[in-house]
């Protein structure tokens, strides 16, 4: 966590509701408080929370245009039309393509997939992709994780005799593309009960609807839930409602019987089968899959995820793993250059928004670099490079600030843009760069406030180490899967010390491994890992007191499971919590 962050203890839940729930389900009051804050107030709601059920998934036909999509897909399958599954090159897009392609292959052999080239075609549906489809006799394209803005491209496909079914989860504009069907739960005229599905999630709902239409058991879809949980985790959609149910069962498949491609990724990531968590997907599996599209081709990721033979999966997996190592090296190099540009004043903007541009940077890693600059300077950030004659790049935001709105305010200067509140991509002509930077800086200045520019650590509960019992942790584990909207609870424990074993770990000694005790509870020692906090080493080693905020995690290493706390932030014992 960036230094200078503000710690805020969340407001307490209604005491009567907490006490009643604690008594009803026989749990610690702290855990009951966490549940009530998540909207879980009754025995029945607690049962639904702790025992997610696939029977709680929504009817896919509640989604606008689903009947039209299924009808057109069925016609294509029964008449032997050539179907092209078209998706974005990131984790969400490639898992979506792998899921839909693999499932439909059981019904038709007239099917292929297409992933646009990040460097040659850019994001979304491309004219080149449609032309390729026409040249190869495809008459139906199903887009996944893209297409909601592809009005002209849809018309171009029509002219070529190709129908399109669009499956997307990004925010639509006022006009919807004139496709045969447009599946997007964020459409204003769509009454689907859950609007935060991933792109892969929308593709899954199409397959669920098709299976229902053909009276095929849902069981045939369950083996593909491992792909869906990778998408849900990596795309950072909310871990509530339908996503939480799908992720829960997806983790079961990923841990018990993953597809050959994901098994190769698990092995290459040195993860322990049977103990894979959402964090493992976010930090280990997802970045590796993403690296294919960043460094080489997203098609490689789909080839991995659709592999049915172990040898082929391992071979492609190693290639992607090498791509990831190369990506990490380039990412470190460009991040360092970008940091130096900001610090030396060579950036396009740094007052309210950070904007950096270098035409020689690798387009595939600018999103990662933008995230690194947000960590360093904690401001909305745009990182730009040059590709195919245009300036192009990625933007990342800070908590509470709608970056997409800022970029949209400059739409007249842009060739293309898209994304979410906190992450977006954009393309513009080089001659518009100066005005774009000035207008972004001005727009952000009018919308952002000092609070937004200070990193916040939201703390769920105060806790003593003595409260972290095996039973407490066993129930806390059942709050999983964690993600946005259902985060791993953050606790604070005050007045703690390292017992004397503290040491620096990791490459370059940037992390800390500690064994902590509370001053008045010396018998409750707990292991801690504090990433990127080695600056505190001398202070801690001298026996000085700390306040720590942290999450409780399970650490698996060589078959052994231990409980430890993952420090989110720490501070010398003198500051007050707000």
XYZ file of C-alpha atoms in Angstrom:
578
model
C 0.000 0.000 0.000
C 1.246 3.473 -0.875
C 2.677 5.319 2.112
C 0.488 8.075 3.492
C -2.675 6.055 3.087
C -5.697 6.823 5.191
C -7.129 4.100 7.431
C -10.897 4.141 7.836
C -12.776 1.789 10.134
C -16.144 0.963 8.557
C -19.287 1.879 10.475
C -20.666 -0.816 12.736
C -23.675 -2.793 11.599
C -26.964 -2.763 13.505
C -26.138 -4.419 16.867
C -29.519 -6.115 17.209
C -29.236 -7.745 13.766
C -25.658 -8.842 14.508
C -26.540 -10.403 17.875
C -29.579 -12.175 16.423
C -27.604 -13.647 13.494
C -24.703 -14.694 15.749
C -27.155 -16.590 17.970
C -29.157 -18.082 15.069
C -26.199 -19.634 13.277
C -23.864 -20.050 16.256
C -20.888 -17.954 15.152
C -18.529 -15.361 16.573
C -20.006 -11.857 16.798
C -17.211 -10.446 14.593
C -18.132 -12.903 11.827
C -21.833 -12.097 12.240
C -20.998 -8.402 11.874
C -19.111 -9.115 8.625
C -22.130 -10.992 7.297
C -24.635 -8.274 8.173
C -22.405 -5.717 6.427
C -22.678 -7.954 3.344
C -26.474 -7.907 3.516
C -26.721 -11.350 5.118
C -29.135 -10.954 8.029
C -31.140 -14.173 8.375
C -30.517 -17.897 8.712
C -31.868 -18.464 5.170
C -29.623 -15.751 3.689
C -26.631 -17.176 5.552
C -27.356 -20.646 4.166
C -27.531 -19.233 0.610
C -24.270 -17.320 1.207
C -22.323 -20.256 2.651
C -23.830 -22.848 0.295
C -23.987 -21.269 -3.184
C -26.243 -23.284 -5.488
C -26.303 -23.576 -9.272
C -30.094 -23.716 -8.949
C -29.896 -19.993 -8.091
C -28.585 -19.087 -11.549
C -30.975 -16.908 -13.534
C -32.889 -18.120 -16.564
C -30.690 -17.043 -19.516
C -33.798 -16.237 -21.569
C -34.422 -13.245 -19.274
C -31.604 -11.539 -21.201
C -32.737 -9.257 -24.014
C -32.362 -10.900 -27.470
C -31.442 -14.320 -26.055
C -34.312 -16.010 -27.899
C -33.139 -14.434 -31.180
C -29.533 -15.490 -30.523
C -30.465 -19.108 -29.777
C -32.769 -19.306 -32.808
C -30.046 -18.020 -35.159
C -27.373 -20.238 -33.610
C -29.596 -23.319 -33.899
C -30.284 -22.560 -37.566
C -26.536 -22.303 -38.217
C -25.819 -25.579 -36.400
C -28.600 -27.606 -38.043
C -27.900 -26.285 -41.547
C -24.139 -26.781 -41.293
C -23.262 -23.091 -41.661
C -19.711 -22.056 -40.831
C -19.640 -20.338 -37.432
C -16.777 -18.074 -36.308
C -16.239 -17.423 -32.590
C -14.596 -13.994 -32.346
C -13.153 -12.622 -29.077
C -10.849 -10.104 -27.488
C -7.187 -10.993 -26.841
C -7.239 -10.616 -23.044
C -8.071 -13.252 -20.398
C -11.813 -12.561 -20.473
C -11.965 -12.709 -24.270
C -9.807 -15.797 -24.724
C -11.539 -17.804 -21.967
C -14.903 -16.804 -23.506
C -13.835 -17.972 -26.962
C -12.402 -21.210 -25.541
C -15.632 -21.943 -23.621
C -18.084 -21.228 -26.460
C -15.918 -22.867 -29.143
C -15.315 -26.014 -27.058
C -18.985 -26.390 -26.142
C -20.347 -25.829 -29.656
C -17.825 -28.266 -31.140
C -19.943 -31.095 -29.758
C -22.787 -29.985 -32.066
C -20.953 -28.916 -35.220
C -17.561 -29.324 -36.880
C -18.125 -26.221 -39.053
C -16.642 -23.908 -36.444
C -13.452 -21.930 -35.916
C -12.249 -19.064 -33.737
C -10.598 -15.717 -34.407
C -8.630 -13.454 -32.061
C -7.660 -10.030 -33.481
C -4.002 -9.072 -33.354
C -3.397 -6.452 -30.655
C -0.820 -4.643 -32.792
C -2.265 -4.982 -36.288
C -6.028 -4.803 -35.621
C -6.351 -3.431 -32.098
C -9.240 -4.011 -29.698
C -12.660 -5.225 -30.771
C -14.249 -6.314 -34.031
C -12.009 -5.487 -36.990
C -12.697 -5.066 -40.722
C -9.768 -7.434 -41.323
C -11.440 -10.112 -39.177
C -14.779 -9.758 -40.966
C -13.088 -9.867 -44.379
C -11.206 -13.015 -43.324
C -14.500 -14.583 -42.256
C -16.123 -13.707 -45.606
C -13.177 -15.065 -47.602
C -13.407 -18.347 -45.693
C -17.148 -18.853 -46.069
C -18.383 -18.017 -42.554
C -21.995 -16.835 -42.396
C -22.338 -16.344 -38.622
C -19.954 -14.554 -36.252
C -20.451 -14.725 -32.481
C -18.456 -11.942 -30.790
C -17.398 -12.328 -27.161
C -16.206 -9.574 -24.786
C -16.440 -7.056 -27.641
C -18.802 -5.693 -30.292
C -21.196 -3.473 -28.342
C -19.925 -0.402 -30.250
C -19.297 -2.158 -33.580
C -22.123 -0.494 -35.539
C -20.151 0.090 -38.756
C -18.462 -3.318 -38.526
C -21.832 -5.045 -38.143
C -23.081 -3.275 -41.281
C -19.874 -4.277 -43.080
C -20.478 -7.913 -42.092
C -24.072 -7.701 -43.391
C -22.792 -6.466 -46.751
C -20.550 -9.546 -46.835
C -23.503 -11.851 -46.121
C -22.512 -12.492 -42.490
C -24.896 -12.334 -39.516
C -23.576 -11.379 -36.098
C -24.543 -12.342 -32.546
C -22.858 -9.893 -30.185
C -22.060 -11.017 -26.609
C -20.530 -8.189 -24.597
C -20.549 -6.743 -21.085
C -19.174 -3.263 -21.712
C -21.314 -0.133 -21.504
C -23.305 0.421 -24.706
C -23.702 3.808 -26.366
C -27.085 5.221 -27.387
C -27.154 3.146 -30.583
C -27.026 -0.645 -30.477
C -25.335 -2.423 -33.425
C -27.841 -3.806 -35.990
C -26.876 -7.430 -35.297
C -29.231 -10.421 -35.279
C -28.956 -10.381 -31.478
C -27.081 -8.198 -29.004
C -26.576 -9.842 -25.607
C -25.357 -7.324 -23.049
C -26.866 -7.150 -19.539
C -25.822 -3.473 -19.380
C -28.276 -2.557 -22.166
C -30.841 -0.117 -20.779
C -33.659 -2.171 -22.331
C -32.360 -5.443 -20.839
C -34.127 -6.635 -17.684
C -31.704 -9.442 -16.851
C -31.469 -9.553 -13.014
C -27.640 -9.385 -12.849
C -25.744 -6.865 -14.963
C -22.116 -7.451 -13.946
C -21.305 -10.674 -15.797
C -17.876 -10.973 -17.394
C -17.613 -11.275 -21.181
C -17.079 -15.000 -20.698
C -20.137 -14.991 -18.414
C -22.338 -13.627 -21.214
C -20.978 -16.329 -23.541
C -21.732 -18.930 -20.880
C -25.340 -17.704 -20.595
C -25.716 -18.132 -24.371
C -24.474 -21.718 -24.076
C -26.780 -22.303 -21.086
C -29.719 -21.020 -23.133
C -28.756 -23.185 -26.107
C -28.525 -26.261 -23.878
C -31.957 -25.471 -22.388
C -33.422 -24.966 -25.876
C -32.152 -28.392 -26.940
C -33.131 -30.003 -23.632
C -29.504 -30.887 -22.864
C -28.480 -31.342 -19.214
C -26.711 -28.462 -17.438
C -24.122 -31.056 -16.391
C -22.584 -30.775 -19.871
C -21.667 -27.149 -19.110
C -20.119 -27.693 -15.683
C -16.672 -28.849 -16.949
C -16.236 -25.385 -18.531
C -16.749 -23.462 -15.283
C -12.960 -23.495 -14.712
C -12.622 -21.139 -17.703
C -15.412 -18.967 -16.325
C -13.853 -18.516 -12.872
C -10.556 -17.488 -14.517
C -12.485 -14.836 -16.463
C -14.505 -13.595 -13.448
C -11.359 -13.308 -11.307
C -9.130 -11.695 -13.929
C -11.666 -9.171 -15.216
C -12.399 -7.958 -11.655
C -16.184 -8.057 -11.996
C -18.061 -8.107 -8.689
C -17.943 -11.355 -6.706
C -21.618 -11.212 -5.764
C -24.857 -12.718 -7.030
C -24.515 -14.949 -10.065
C -20.760 -14.344 -10.381
C -20.155 -15.677 -6.872
C -22.132 -18.866 -7.580
C -20.315 -19.416 -10.894
C -16.910 -18.665 -9.333
C -17.578 -21.012 -6.390
C -18.286 -23.950 -8.701
C -15.595 -22.850 -11.136
C -13.007 -23.085 -8.360
C -14.205 -26.627 -7.608
C -13.606 -27.653 -11.235
C -10.265 -25.805 -11.356
C -9.102 -27.600 -8.218
C -10.547 -31.050 -8.871
C -10.593 -31.595 -12.637
C -9.281 -28.653 -14.670
C -9.020 -28.689 -18.454
C -5.653 -29.699 -19.914
C -4.670 -26.102 -20.738
C -5.429 -24.709 -17.297
C -3.698 -27.698 -15.691
C -0.558 -26.780 -17.657
C -0.851 -23.196 -16.342
C -1.316 -24.466 -12.773
C 1.854 -26.569 -13.036
C 3.888 -23.779 -14.678
C 2.745 -21.372 -11.942
C 3.973 -23.829 -9.257
C 0.534 -23.844 -7.674
C -0.715 -26.610 -5.437
C -3.601 -28.481 -7.143
C -6.583 -28.651 -4.834
C -5.701 -25.384 -3.075
C -6.054 -22.792 -5.847
C -7.701 -19.518 -4.837
C -8.992 -16.418 -6.623
C -5.691 -14.695 -5.732
C -3.780 -17.468 -7.511
C -5.830 -16.813 -10.644
C -5.407 -13.022 -10.424
C -1.662 -13.056 -9.767
C -0.417 -16.279 -11.390
C -2.744 -17.846 -13.965
C -4.402 -14.737 -15.436
C -1.197 -12.792 -16.209
C 0.266 -15.804 -17.997
C -2.789 -16.186 -20.240
C -2.778 -12.429 -20.861
C 0.886 -12.552 -21.860
C 0.043 -14.470 -25.048
C -1.933 -11.523 -26.445
C 0.522 -8.969 -25.089
C 3.683 -10.502 -26.503
C 2.660 -12.777 -29.377
C -0.960 -13.634 -30.198
C -4.130 -14.167 -28.184
C -4.817 -17.094 -30.515
C -2.108 -18.981 -28.662
C -4.083 -18.611 -25.411
C -7.202 -20.109 -27.018
C -5.145 -22.973 -28.463
C -3.925 -23.645 -24.918
C -7.374 -23.406 -23.322
C -8.998 -25.668 -25.924
C -6.227 -28.292 -25.911
C -7.458 -31.827 -25.254
C -4.048 -33.515 -25.070
C -1.609 -32.995 -22.187
C 1.524 -32.903 -24.365
C 0.128 -30.179 -26.615
C -1.108 -28.179 -23.597
C 2.334 -28.379 -21.936
C 4.110 -27.294 -25.131
C 1.848 -24.258 -25.653
C 1.912 -23.536 -21.905
C 5.706 -23.311 -21.891
C 5.599 -20.945 -24.868
C 3.096 -18.717 -23.048
C 5.151 -18.911 -19.849
C 8.179 -17.671 -21.806
C 6.013 -14.862 -23.177
C 5.129 -13.957 -19.595
C 8.777 -13.840 -18.512
C 9.547 -11.586 -21.474
C 6.517 -9.438 -20.620
C 7.741 -9.005 -17.028
C 11.167 -7.888 -18.224
C 9.733 -5.317 -20.682
C 7.170 -4.176 -18.125
C 9.925 -3.457 -15.537
C 11.993 -1.547 -18.099
C 9.114 0.624 -19.350
C 7.807 1.258 -15.820
C 11.240 2.571 -14.826
C 11.346 4.862 -17.883
C 7.815 6.130 -17.165
C 8.614 6.818 -13.492
C 11.701 8.796 -14.511
C 9.658 10.807 -17.054
C 7.160 11.853 -14.386
C 9.858 12.643 -11.822
C 11.861 14.750 -14.297
C 8.805 16.591 -15.632
C 9.039 15.095 -19.144
C 5.458 13.836 -19.096
C 2.459 15.356 -20.897
C 0.608 15.935 -17.611
C 1.250 15.255 -13.929
C -0.786 17.808 -11.971
C -4.229 16.148 -11.694
C -3.707 13.218 -14.035
C -0.512 11.411 -15.044
C -0.093 11.180 -18.846
C 3.105 9.752 -20.354
C 3.940 9.019 -23.982
C 6.778 7.227 -25.714
C 6.202 6.070 -29.319
C 8.651 3.184 -28.858
C 7.017 1.459 -25.885
C 5.512 -2.005 -26.263
C 1.748 -1.638 -26.700
C 1.128 -4.920 -24.915
C 2.279 -3.739 -21.483
C 1.051 -0.122 -21.280
C -1.957 -1.166 -19.161
C 0.327 -2.819 -16.616
C 2.609 0.240 -16.595
C -0.421 2.499 -16.012
C -1.343 0.413 -12.952
C 2.236 0.718 -11.646
C 2.139 4.524 -12.022
C -1.171 4.668 -10.131
C 0.542 2.748 -7.315
C 3.469 5.197 -7.368
C 1.650 8.550 -7.672
C -1.973 7.658 -6.893
C -3.581 9.717 -9.661
C -5.665 8.755 -12.689
C -3.103 7.677 -15.295
C -2.844 7.343 -19.082
C 0.141 5.569 -20.675
C 0.490 6.015 -24.442
C 2.621 4.606 -27.233
C 2.435 4.528 -31.046
C 1.023 1.731 -33.180
C -0.013 1.664 -36.859
C 0.444 5.417 -37.176
C -1.803 6.263 -34.217
C -1.147 7.106 -30.580
C -2.746 4.378 -28.519
C -2.729 3.310 -24.896
C -4.388 2.395 -21.641
C -5.804 4.345 -18.726
C -6.247 3.349 -15.081
C -8.035 5.193 -12.287
C -8.078 5.573 -8.513
C -10.912 4.512 -6.193
C -14.030 6.651 -6.557
C -13.036 8.418 -9.786
C -14.795 7.711 -13.117
C -11.948 7.765 -15.623
C -14.162 6.577 -18.488
C -16.225 9.762 -18.170
C -13.035 11.846 -18.441
C -11.976 10.073 -21.627
C -15.507 10.328 -23.045
C -15.345 14.112 -22.552
C -12.521 14.109 -25.128
C -14.371 11.858 -27.602
C -14.102 14.436 -30.408
C -10.287 14.115 -30.234
C -10.281 10.305 -30.259
C -10.454 7.742 -33.031
C -11.662 5.055 -30.672
C -12.092 4.360 -26.943
C -13.781 1.873 -24.645
C -13.653 0.289 -21.218
C -14.963 0.671 -17.685
C -15.003 3.247 -14.891
C -11.519 2.278 -13.659
C -9.820 0.956 -16.815
C -10.050 2.054 -20.428
C -8.257 1.999 -23.767
C -8.026 4.777 -26.336
C -6.608 5.693 -29.771
C -5.994 9.159 -31.217
C -4.013 11.035 -33.863
C -0.655 12.391 -32.718
C -1.623 15.979 -33.585
C -4.446 15.788 -30.983
C -2.140 14.654 -28.179
C -1.361 18.070 -26.674
C -4.994 19.158 -26.604
C -6.096 15.786 -25.256
C -3.610 16.043 -22.370
C -4.657 19.611 -21.526
C -8.362 18.799 -21.621
C -7.956 15.614 -19.583
C -5.989 17.515 -16.940
C -8.659 20.232 -16.806
C -11.587 17.770 -16.713
C -10.011 15.683 -13.944
C -9.257 18.859 -11.941
C -12.955 19.740 -11.991
C -14.108 16.317 -10.844
C -11.487 14.930 -8.459
C -11.030 15.897 -4.821
C -8.228 15.529 -2.276
C -9.860 12.498 -0.647
C -9.791 10.615 -3.953
C -6.067 11.326 -4.271
C -5.292 9.664 -0.945
C -5.165 5.850 -0.916
C -7.691 4.483 1.544
C -7.496 1.266 3.525
C -11.002 0.331 4.569
C -10.938 -1.745 7.743
C -13.811 -4.103 8.513
C -13.156 -4.874 12.186
C -10.750 -4.466 15.090
C -9.383 -7.830 16.181
C -7.072 -9.274 18.817
C -4.759 -12.070 17.705
C -6.322 -14.269 20.394
C -9.618 -14.157 18.443
C -8.064 -15.844 15.401
C -8.950 -19.383 16.438
C -9.161 -22.443 14.128
C -12.990 -22.231 14.251
C -12.942 -18.507 13.425
C -10.743 -19.129 10.392
C -12.706 -22.198 9.280
C -15.884 -20.088 9.051
C -14.067 -17.108 7.530
C -12.801 -19.370 4.728
C -16.410 -20.055 3.796
C -16.831 -16.371 2.883
C -14.839 -17.252 -0.247
C -14.596 -16.798 -3.166
C -13.371 -13.277 -2.485
C -13.408 -10.456 -5.007
C -14.863 -6.969 -5.566
C -18.058 -6.599 -3.537
C -17.094 -9.568 -1.330
C -13.525 -8.747 -0.400
C -11.351 -10.697 1.993
C -12.103 -8.868 5.271
C -9.468 -6.422 6.476
C -8.781 -6.406 10.214
C -6.717 -4.132 12.406
C -4.689 -5.217 15.403
C -2.978 -2.529 17.458
C 0.232 -2.455 19.450
C 2.032 -5.451 17.967
C 5.734 -6.378 17.815
C 7.925 -8.719 15.834
C 9.328 -11.419 18.148
C 12.792 -10.999 16.637
C 12.620 -13.289 13.596
C 11.742 -10.542 11.106
C 13.657 -10.712 7.845
C 13.647 -9.333 4.322
C 12.600 -11.799 1.616
C 11.952 -11.905 -2.124
C 14.052 -10.703 -5.041
C 15.993 -7.674 -3.830
C 14.661 -8.133 -0.286
C 11.617 -5.910 -0.870
C 9.174 -7.948 1.268
C 9.073 -8.675 5.002
C 8.410 -11.960 6.761
C 7.484 -11.399 10.397
C 6.288 -13.250 13.480
C 4.015 -10.905 15.385
C 2.636 -10.785 18.917
C 0.369 -8.325 20.662
C 1.897 -6.565 23.643
C -0.621 -7.878 26.192
C -1.060 -11.331 24.543
C 2.438 -12.779 24.148
C 1.211 -16.368 23.697
C -0.718 -15.674 20.487
C 2.059 -15.452 17.910
C 1.084 -15.165 14.246
C 3.133 -15.363 11.029
C 2.879 -12.380 8.694
C 3.954 -11.480 5.170
C 4.214 -7.792 4.205
C 4.783 -7.240 0.488
C 6.873 -4.229 -0.603
C 7.282 -2.954 2.966
C 10.993 -3.520 3.540
C 11.370 0.212 4.324
C 9.999 -0.584 7.796
C 12.613 -3.244 8.489
C 14.940 -1.184 10.741
C 12.058 0.239 12.754
C 10.552 -3.229 13.321
C 13.903 -4.900 13.987
C 14.549 -2.392 16.765
C 11.536 -3.792 18.659
C 9.248 -0.831 18.077
C 5.446 -1.203 18.269
C 3.180 -1.257 15.206
C -0.454 -1.144 14.215
C -1.189 -3.531 11.358
C -4.144 -3.976 9.070
C -4.315 -7.273 7.270
C -6.314 -10.133 5.824
C -6.073 -13.688 7.112
C -4.954 -16.235 4.515
C -3.954 -19.852 4.264
C -0.432 -20.491 3.041
C 0.285 -23.751 1.209
C 3.861 -24.827 0.734
C 5.012 -28.327 -0.204
C 1.866 -29.944 1.103
C 1.783 -28.071 4.400
C -0.945 -25.606 5.283
C -0.310 -22.751 7.697
C -2.343 -19.743 8.709
C -0.751 -16.347 8.212
C -1.768 -12.734 7.944
C -1.146 -10.777 4.760
C -0.342 -7.224 5.825
C -2.224 -4.605 3.789
C -0.591 -1.674 5.540
C 1.312 -0.971 8.725
C 2.317 2.086 10.636
C 4.422 3.094 13.554
C 2.378 3.058 16.747
C 1.504 6.715 17.045
C -1.093 7.538 14.410
C -4.803 7.544 15.090
C -7.306 5.694 12.924
C -10.137 7.800 11.603
